[in-house]
Coordinates of N, CA, C and O in Angstrom, one line a residue:
M1 N 0.7 -1.2 -0.1 CA 0.0 0.0 0.0 C 0.9 1.3 0.0 O 2.0 1.3 0.7
I2 N 0.5 2.2 -0.8 CA 1.2 3.5 -0.9 C 0.8 4.4 0.3 O -0.4 4.4 0.7
G3 N 1.6 5.1 0.8 CA 1.5 6.1 2.0 C 1.7 7.4 1.5 O 3.0 7.7 1.2
V4 N 0.8 8.2 1.3 CA 1.0 9.6 0.8 C 1.3 10.3 2.1 O 0.6 10.5 3.1
I5 N 2.6 10.9 2.1 CA 3.0 11.7 3.4 C 2.6 13.0 3.2 O 2.2 13.7 4.3
D6 N 2.9 13.7 2.1 CA 2.5 15.1 2.0 C 2.4 15.5 0.5 O 3.2 15.0 -0.4
T7 N 1.4 16.4 0.2 CA 1.4 16.9 -1.2 C 1.0 18.3 -1.0 O 0.1 18.8 -1.6
D8 N 1.7 19.0 -0.2 CA 1.4 20.4 0.1 C 2.1 21.4 -0.9 O 3.3 21.4 -1.0
G9 N 1.2 22.0 -1.8 CA 1.8 23.1 -2.7 C 2.8 22.6 -3.6 O 2.5 21.7 -4.5
E10 N 4.0 22.9 -3.6 CA 5.1 22.6 -4.4 C 5.9 21.5 -4.0 O 7.1 21.3 -4.3
N11 N 5.4 20.5 -3.0 CA 6.1 19.5 -2.4 C 5.1 18.4 -2.5 O 4.0 18.4 -2.2
A12 N 5.7 17.2 -2.7 CA 4.9 15.9 -2.6 C 5.8 14.8 -2.2 O 7.0 14.8 -2.5
E13 N 5.3 14.0 -1.3 CA 6.2 12.9 -0.6 C 5.3 11.7 -0.3 O 4.2 11.8 0.0
W14 N 5.9 10.6 -0.7 CA 5.3 9.2 -0.6 C 6.2 8.3 0.1 O 7.4 8.5 0.0
A15 N 5.6 7.2 0.7 CA 6.4 6.1 1.1 C 5.8 4.9 0.5 O 4.5 4.7 0.6
F16 N 6.6 4.0 0.0 CA 6.2 2.8 -0.7 C 6.8 1.7 0.0 O 8.0 1.7 0.3
P17 N 6.1 0.6 0.1 CA 6.7 -0.7 0.7 C 7.6 -1.2 -0.3 O 7.6 -1.0 -1.5
A18 N 8.6 -1.9 0.2 CA 9.6 -2.5 -0.7 C 9.0 -3.9 -1.2 O 9.4 -5.0 -0.9
E19 N 8.1 -3.6 -2.2 CA 7.5 -4.8 -2.8 C 7.5 -4.5 -4.5 O 7.7 -3.4 -4.9
P20 N 7.4 -5.5 -5.1 CA 7.6 -5.4 -6.6 C 6.8 -4.3 -7.3 O 7.2 -3.9 -8.3
G21 N 5.5 -4.1 -6.9 CA 4.8 -3.1 -7.5 C 5.1 -1.7 -7.3 O 4.4 -0.7 -7.7
A22 N 6.1 -1.5 -6.3 CA 6.5 -0.2 -5.9 C 7.0 0.7 -7.0 O 6.7 2.0 -7.1
V23 N 7.7 0.2 -7.8 CA 8.2 1.0 -9.1 C 7.1 1.5 -9.8 O 7.1 2.7 -10.2
R24 N 6.2 0.7 -10.3 CA 5.0 1.1 -11.1 C 4.2 2.2 -10.3 O 3.8 3.1 -10.9
T25 N 4.0 1.9 -9.0 CA 3.2 3.0 -8.1 C 3.9 4.2 -8.2 O 3.2 5.2 -8.1
A26 N 5.1 4.2 -7.9 CA 6.0 5.4 -7.8 C 6.0 6.2 -9.2 O 5.7 7.5 -9.2
R27 N 6.1 5.6 -10.3 CA 5.9 6.2 -11.5 C 4.6 6.9 -11.7 O 4.6 8.0 -12.1
H28 N 3.7 6.2 -11.4 CA 2.2 6.8 -11.5 C 2.1 8.0 -10.6 O 1.6 8.9 -11.0
A29 N 2.6 7.9 -9.4 CA 2.4 8.9 -8.3 C 3.2 10.2 -8.8 O 2.7 11.4 -8.8
V30 N 4.4 10.0 -9.4 CA 5.3 11.1 -9.7 C 4.7 11.9 -11.0 O 4.5 12.9 -11.1
R31 N 4.3 10.9 -12.0 CA 3.8 11.5 -13.3 C 2.5 12.3 -12.9 O 2.3 13.3 -13.5
G32 N 1.7 11.8 -12.1 CA 0.3 12.5 -11.8 C 0.7 13.8 -11.2 O 0.0 14.9 -11.4
T33 N 1.7 13.8 -10.2 CA 2.0 15.1 -9.6 C 2.5 16.0 -10.6 O 2.2 17.4 -10.5
L34 N 3.5 15.6 -11.5 CA 4.1 16.6 -12.4 C 3.0 17.1 -13.3 O 3.1 18.3 -13.6
L35 N 2.0 16.4 -13.7 CA 0.9 16.8 -14.5 C 0.2 17.8 -13.9 O -0.1 18.9 -14.4
A36 N -0.2 17.7 -12.6 CA -0.9 18.6 -11.9 C -0.1 20.0 -11.7 O -0.8 21.0 -11.6
W37 N 1.2 19.9 -11.6 CA 2.0 21.1 -11.5 C 2.3 21.6 -12.7 O 3.0 22.7 -12.8
G38 N 1.9 21.1 -13.9 CA 2.1 21.6 -15.2 C 3.6 21.5 -15.6 O 4.3 22.2 -16.3
L39 N 4.2 20.4 -15.2 CA 5.6 20.2 -15.5 C 5.7 18.9 -16.5 O 6.6 18.1 -16.3
E40 N 4.9 18.8 -17.4 CA 4.9 17.8 -18.3 C 6.3 17.7 -19.1 O 6.7 16.6 -19.5
A41 N 6.9 18.8 -19.3 CA 8.2 18.8 -20.0 C 9.3 18.1 -19.4 O 10.2 17.6 -20.0
V42 N 9.4 17.9 -18.1 CA 10.3 17.2 -17.3 C 9.7 15.8 -16.8 O 10.5 15.0 -16.2
G43 N 8.5 15.4 -17.3 CA 7.8 14.2 -16.8 C 8.5 12.9 -17.2 O 8.8 12.1 -16.5
D44 N 8.9 12.8 -18.5 CA 9.4 11.4 -18.9 C 10.8 11.1 -18.4 O 11.1 10.1 -17.8
V45 N 11.7 12.3 -18.3 CA 13.0 12.0 -17.7 C 12.9 11.8 -16.1 O 13.5 10.9 -15.6
T46 N 12.0 12.5 -15.5 CA 11.8 12.3 -14.0 C 11.3 11.0 -13.8 O 11.9 10.3 -12.8
V47 N 10.3 10.5 -14.4 CA 9.7 9.2 -14.3 C 10.8 8.0 -14.5 O 10.9 7.1 -13.7
L48 N 11.6 8.2 -15.6 CA 12.7 7.3 -15.9 C 13.7 7.2 -14.7 O 14.0 6.2 -14.2
L49 N 14.1 8.3 -14.3 CA 15.1 8.3 -13.1 C 14.6 7.9 -11.8 O 15.2 7.1 -11.1
V50 N 13.3 8.2 -11.5 CA 12.6 7.7 -10.3 C 12.6 6.1 -10.4 O 12.8 5.4 -9.5
S51 N 12.1 5.7 -11.6 CA 12.1 4.3 -11.7 C 13.4 3.6 -11.4 O 13.3 2.4 -10.9
E52 N 14.5 4.1 -11.9 CA 15.8 3.5 -11.7 C 16.3 3.5 -10.3 O 16.7 2.5 -9.8
L53 N 15.9 4.6 -9.7 CA 16.4 4.7 -8.2 C 15.4 3.9 -7.3 O 15.9 3.3 -6.4
V54 N 14.1 3.9 -7.6 CA 13.3 3.0 -6.8 C 13.8 1.5 -7.0 O 13.6 0.7 -6.0
T55 N 13.9 1.1 -8.3 CA 14.4 -0.2 -8.5 C 15.6 -0.6 -7.7 O 15.7 -1.7 -7.2
N56 N 16.6 0.2 -7.7 CA 17.8 0.2 -6.9 C 17.6 -0.1 -5.4 O 18.1 -1.0 -4.8
S57 N 16.6 0.8 -4.9 CA 16.3 0.6 -3.5 C 15.6 -0.8 -3.3 O 15.8 -1.4 -2.3
L58 N 14.8 -1.1 -4.2 CA 14.0 -2.3 -4.1 C 14.9 -3.6 -4.2 O 14.8 -4.5 -3.5
R59 N 15.9 -3.4 -5.0 CA 16.8 -4.6 -5.2 C 17.7 -4.8 -3.9 O 18.1 -5.9 -3.6
Y60 N 18.1 -3.7 -3.2 CA 19.1 -3.8 -2.1 C 18.5 -3.6 -0.8 O 19.2 -4.0 0.2
A61 N 17.4 -2.8 -0.6 CA 16.9 -2.7 0.7 C 15.5 -3.3 1.0 O 14.9 -3.7 0.2
S62 N 15.3 -3.5 2.3 CA 14.0 -4.3 2.6 C 12.9 -3.5 3.3 O 11.9 -3.9 3.7
G63 N 13.4 -2.2 3.5 CA 12.3 -1.3 4.3 C 11.7 -0.4 3.3 O 11.7 -0.6 2.1
P64 N 10.8 0.5 3.7 CA 10.1 1.5 2.9 C 11.1 2.3 2.2 O 12.2 2.7 2.5
I65 N 10.5 2.6 1.0 CA 11.1 3.5 0.0 C 10.4 5.0 0.0 O 9.2 4.9 -0.3
G66 N 11.1 6.0 0.2 CA 10.6 7.3 0.2 C 10.9 8.0 -1.2 O 12.0 7.9 -1.6
V67 N 9.9 8.6 -1.7 CA 10.0 9.4 -3.0 C 9.6 10.9 -2.6 O 8.6 11.0 -2.0
R68 N 10.3 11.8 -2.9 CA 9.9 13.2 -2.6 C 10.1 14.2 -3.7 O 11.3 14.0 -4.4
L69 N 9.3 15.0 -4.1 CA 9.5 16.0 -5.1 C 9.3 17.3 -4.5 O 8.5 17.6 -3.7
E70 N 10.1 18.3 -5.0 CA 10.1 19.6 -4.5 C 10.4 20.5 -5.7 O 11.4 20.5 -6.4
R71 N 9.3 21.4 -6.1 CA 9.6 22.5 -7.0 C 10.3 23.6 -6.5 O 9.9 24.3 -5.5
R72 N 11.5 23.9 -7.1 CA 12.3 25.0 -6.3 C 12.4 26.2 -7.3 O 12.8 26.1 -8.5
D73 N 12.3 27.4 -6.7 CA 12.7 28.6 -7.4 C 13.9 29.1 -7.0 O 14.0 29.9 -6.0
H74 N 15.1 28.7 -7.5 CA 16.3 29.1 -7.1 C 16.4 30.7 -7.2 O 17.3 31.3 -6.6
A75 N 15.9 31.2 -8.4 CA 16.1 32.6 -8.6 C 15.7 33.4 -7.3 O 16.4 34.3 -6.9
A76 N 14.5 33.0 -6.7 CA 14.1 33.8 -5.4 C 15.1 33.5 -4.2 O 15.1 34.3 -3.3
E77 N 15.8 32.3 -4.3 CA 16.8 32.0 -3.2 C 18.1 32.5 -3.6 O 19.0 32.4 -2.6
G78 N 18.4 33.2 -4.6 CA 19.6 33.7 -5.0 C 20.6 32.7 -5.5 O 21.9 33.0 -5.7
A79 N 20.2 31.5 -5.8 CA 21.2 30.5 -6.3 C 21.3 30.7 -7.8 O 20.4 31.2 -8.3
P80 N 22.6 30.2 -8.3 CA 22.8 30.5 -9.8 C 22.0 29.5 -10.7 O 22.1 29.7 -12.0
H81 N 21.3 28.5 -10.3 CA 20.8 27.5 -11.3 C 19.5 27.6 -11.9 O 19.1 27.0 -12.8
G82 N 18.7 28.6 -11.3 CA 17.4 28.8 -11.9 C 16.3 27.8 -11.4 O 16.7 27.0 -10.6
P83 N 15.1 27.9 -11.8 CA 14.1 27.1 -11.2 C 14.4 25.6 -11.5 O 14.9 25.3 -12.6
A84 N 14.1 24.8 -10.6 CA 14.4 23.3 -10.7 C 13.4 22.4 -10.0 O 12.7 22.9 -9.1
L85 N 13.5 21.3 -10.4 CA 12.9 20.2 -9.7 C 13.7 19.3 -8.9 O 14.6 18.7 -9.5
L86 N 13.6 19.2 -7.5 CA 14.3 18.4 -6.8 C 13.7 17.1 -6.6 O 12.5 17.1 -6.2
V87 N 14.3 16.0 -6.8 CA 13.7 14.6 -6.5 C 14.6 13.9 -5.6 O 15.9 13.8 -5.8
E88 N 14.0 13.3 -4.6 CA 14.8 12.5 -3.6 C 14.1 11.1 -3.6 O 13.0 10.9 -3.5
V89 N 15.0 10.0 -3.4 CA 14.5 8.7 -3.2 C 15.4 8.2 -2.1 O 16.6 8.1 -2.1
S90 N 14.7 7.8 -1.0 CA 15.5 7.3 0.2 C 15.0 5.9 0.4 O 13.9 5.4 0.2
D91 N 15.9 5.2 1.2 CA 15.6 3.9 1.8 C 16.5 3.7 3.0 O 17.4 4.4 3.3
P92 N 16.2 2.6 3.7 CA 17.0 2.4 4.9 C 18.4 1.8 4.9 O 18.9 1.6 5.9
L93 N 18.8 1.5 3.7 CA 20.1 0.9 3.6 C 21.2 2.1 3.8 O 21.0 3.0 2.8
P94 N 22.1 2.0 4.6 CA 23.0 3.1 4.7 C 24.1 3.2 3.6 O 24.7 4.2 3.4
D95 N 24.4 2.1 3.0 CA 25.5 2.1 2.0 C 25.1 3.0 0.7 O 24.1 2.8 0.2
P96 N 26.0 3.9 0.5 CA 25.7 4.8 -0.8 C 25.7 3.8 -2.0 O 26.6 2.9 -2.2
P97 N 24.9 4.2 -3.1 CA 25.1 3.6 -4.4 C 26.3 3.8 -5.0 O 27.0 4.9 -4.8
R98 N 26.8 2.9 -5.9 CA 28.1 3.1 -6.7 C 27.7 3.2 -8.1 O 27.0 2.3 -8.7
E99 N 28.1 4.2 -8.8 CA 27.9 4.2 -10.3 C 29.1 3.3 -10.8 O 30.2 3.2 -10.5
R100 N 28.6 2.5 -11.8 CA 29.6 1.6 -12.5 C 29.3 1.6 -14.0 O 28.2 2.2 -14.4
V101 N 30.3 1.1 -14.7 CA 30.1 1.1 -16.2 C 29.6 -0.4 -16.5 O 30.1 -1.3 -16.2
A102 N 28.4 -0.4 -17.1 CA 27.7 -1.6 -17.5 C 28.2 -2.0 -18.8 O 28.4 -1.1 -19.7
K103 N 28.4 -3.2 -18.9 CA 28.8 -3.8 -20.2 C 27.8 -3.9 -21.2 O 26.5 -3.9 -20.7
P104 N 27.8 -4.0 -22.5 CA 26.6 -4.0 -23.4 C 25.6 -5.2 -23.1 O 24.3 -5.0 -23.2
D105 N 26.2 -6.4 -22.5 CA 25.2 -7.3 -22.2 C 24.5 -7.3 -20.8 O 23.8 -8.3 -20.6
D106 N 25.0 -6.5 -20.0 CA 24.6 -6.4 -18.6 C 23.2 -6.0 -18.6 O 22.7 -5.1 -19.3
E107 N 22.3 -6.6 -17.8 CA 20.9 -6.2 -17.5 C 20.8 -5.1 -16.6 O 19.6 -4.3 -16.6
G108 N 21.7 -4.7 -15.9 CA 21.5 -3.7 -14.9 C 22.8 -2.9 -14.8 O 23.7 -3.1 -15.7
G109 N 22.8 -1.9 -13.9 CA 24.1 -1.2 -13.8 C 24.0 0.2 -14.4 O 25.1 0.9 -14.5
R110 N 23.0 0.5 -14.9 CA 23.0 1.8 -15.6 C 22.2 3.0 -15.0 O 22.2 4.0 -15.5
G111 N 21.5 2.7 -13.9 CA 20.6 3.6 -13.2 C 21.3 4.8 -12.7 O 21.0 6.0 -13.1
L112 N 22.6 4.8 -12.1 CA 23.1 6.1 -11.6 C 23.8 6.8 -12.7 O 23.9 8.0 -12.7
H113 N 24.2 5.9 -13.9 CA 24.8 6.7 -15.0 C 23.6 7.6 -15.7 O 23.9 8.7 -16.1
L114 N 22.6 6.9 -15.7 CA 21.4 7.8 -16.3 C 21.1 9.0 -15.5 O 20.9 10.1 -16.0
V115 N 21.2 8.9 -14.2 CA 20.9 10.0 -13.4 C 22.0 11.1 -13.6 O 21.8 12.2 -13.8
A116 N 23.2 10.6 -13.5 CA 24.5 11.6 -13.7 C 24.5 12.3 -15.2 O 24.7 13.4 -15.1
V117 N 24.0 11.6 -16.1 CA 24.1 12.4 -17.5 C 22.7 13.1 -17.7 O 22.7 14.0 -18.6
S118 N 21.6 12.8 -16.9 CA 20.4 13.5 -17.2 C 20.2 14.9 -16.2 O 19.5 15.7 -16.6
A119 N 20.7 14.8 -15.1 CA 20.4 15.6 -14.1 C 21.5 16.9 -14.1 O 22.5 16.7 -14.5
Q120 N 21.1 18.1 -13.8 CA 22.0 19.1 -13.6 C 22.7 19.0 -12.4 O 24.0 19.6 -12.5
R121 N 22.4 18.4 -11.5 CA 23.2 18.0 -10.2 C 22.6 16.9 -9.7 O 21.3 16.5 -9.7
W122 N 23.4 16.0 -9.0 CA 22.9 14.9 -8.2 C 23.9 14.5 -7.1 O 25.0 15.1 -7.1
G123 N 23.3 13.8 -6.2 CA 24.2 13.3 -5.1 C 23.6 12.3 -4.2 O 22.4 11.9 -4.3
T124 N 24.3 12.0 -3.0 CA 23.7 11.1 -2.0 C 23.9 11.7 -0.6 O 24.9 12.6 -0.4
R125 N 23.1 11.5 0.3 CA 23.4 11.9 1.7 C 23.0 10.9 2.7 O 22.0 10.1 2.4
H126 N 23.6 10.8 3.8 CA 23.2 9.9 5.0 C 22.1 10.5 5.6 O 22.1 11.7 5.9
G127 N 21.2 9.7 6.2 CA 20.1 10.2 7.0 C 20.2 9.5 8.4 O 21.2 8.8 8.6
K128 N 19.2 9.7 9.1 CA 19.2 9.1 10.5 C 19.1 7.5 10.5 O 19.8 6.8 11.1
S129 N 18.4 7.1 9.4 CA 18.3 5.7 9.2 C 18.3 5.4 7.7 O 17.2 5.2 7.1
G130 N 19.5 5.5 7.2 CA 19.6 5.2 5.6 C 20.1 6.1 5.0 O 20.9 6.9 5.4
K131 N 19.8 6.3 3.5 CA 20.3 7.2 2.7 C 19.3 7.8 1.8 O 18.2 7.3 1.6
T132 N 19.6 8.9 1.2 CA 18.9 9.6 0.1 C 19.7 9.7 -1.1 O 20.9 10.2 -1.0
V133 N 19.3 9.4 -2.2 CA 19.7 9.7 -3.5 C 18.9 10.9 -4.0 O 17.8 10.6 -4.2
W134 N 19.5 11.9 -4.6 CA 18.7 13.0 -4.9 C 19.3 13.5 -6.3 O 20.4 13.2 -6.7
F135 N 18.4 14.2 -7.1 CA 18.9 14.7 -8.3 C 17.9 16.0 -8.6 O 16.9 16.1 -8.1
E136 N 18.4 16.8 -9.4 CA 17.9 18.0 -9.6 C 17.9 18.2 -11.2 O 18.7 18.0 -11.9
L137 N 16.5 18.6 -11.7 CA 16.4 18.8 -13.0 C 15.9 20.3 -13.3 O 15.1 20.8 -12.5
A138 N 16.5 20.8 -14.3 CA 16.2 22.3 -14.6 C 14.7 22.3 -15.2 O 14.4 21.4 -15.9
L139 N 14.0 23.4 -14.9 CA 12.7 23.5 -15.4 C 12.7 24.5 -16.5 O 13.0 25.6 -16.4
P140 N 12.4 23.9 -17.6 CA 12.5 24.9 -18.9 C 11.4 25.8 -18.9 O 10.4 25.6 -18.4
G141 N 11.6 27.0 -19.5 CA 10.7 28.0 -19.8 C 10.2 28.8 -18.5 O 9.1 29.4 -18.6
E142 N 10.8 28.6 -17.3 CA 10.4 29.3 -16.2 C 11.2 30.5 -15.8 O 12.4 30.4 -16.1

């Protein structure tokens, strides 16, 4: 069962159980929120990257998987990057993910590489119980 934690204004946050359907449910929740916010322009890439990160969490962690979206107006905050969408995927596993080079026949190993080449910024951070992988996408036309 999906747990909607918050969908206040320019923030949305969910908790998904570590079950096979979590990836599909996360994609649906993220796409619906981006449509509601009028951010269709970044919908496909956001859904792809969320799918990759939730799949990684599902593969290695056994606890709930958190997904958080935040629409940021960096111009108002004085940051140089302009308006952006911040996306975070959290799980209870403390080990940071490792980007690796996948061989042509490998079925996995491309998720973090996709994040690295698609996002304007990305990274990981430790939390009280686990880690968060985050990425930021520029919002065109804002």
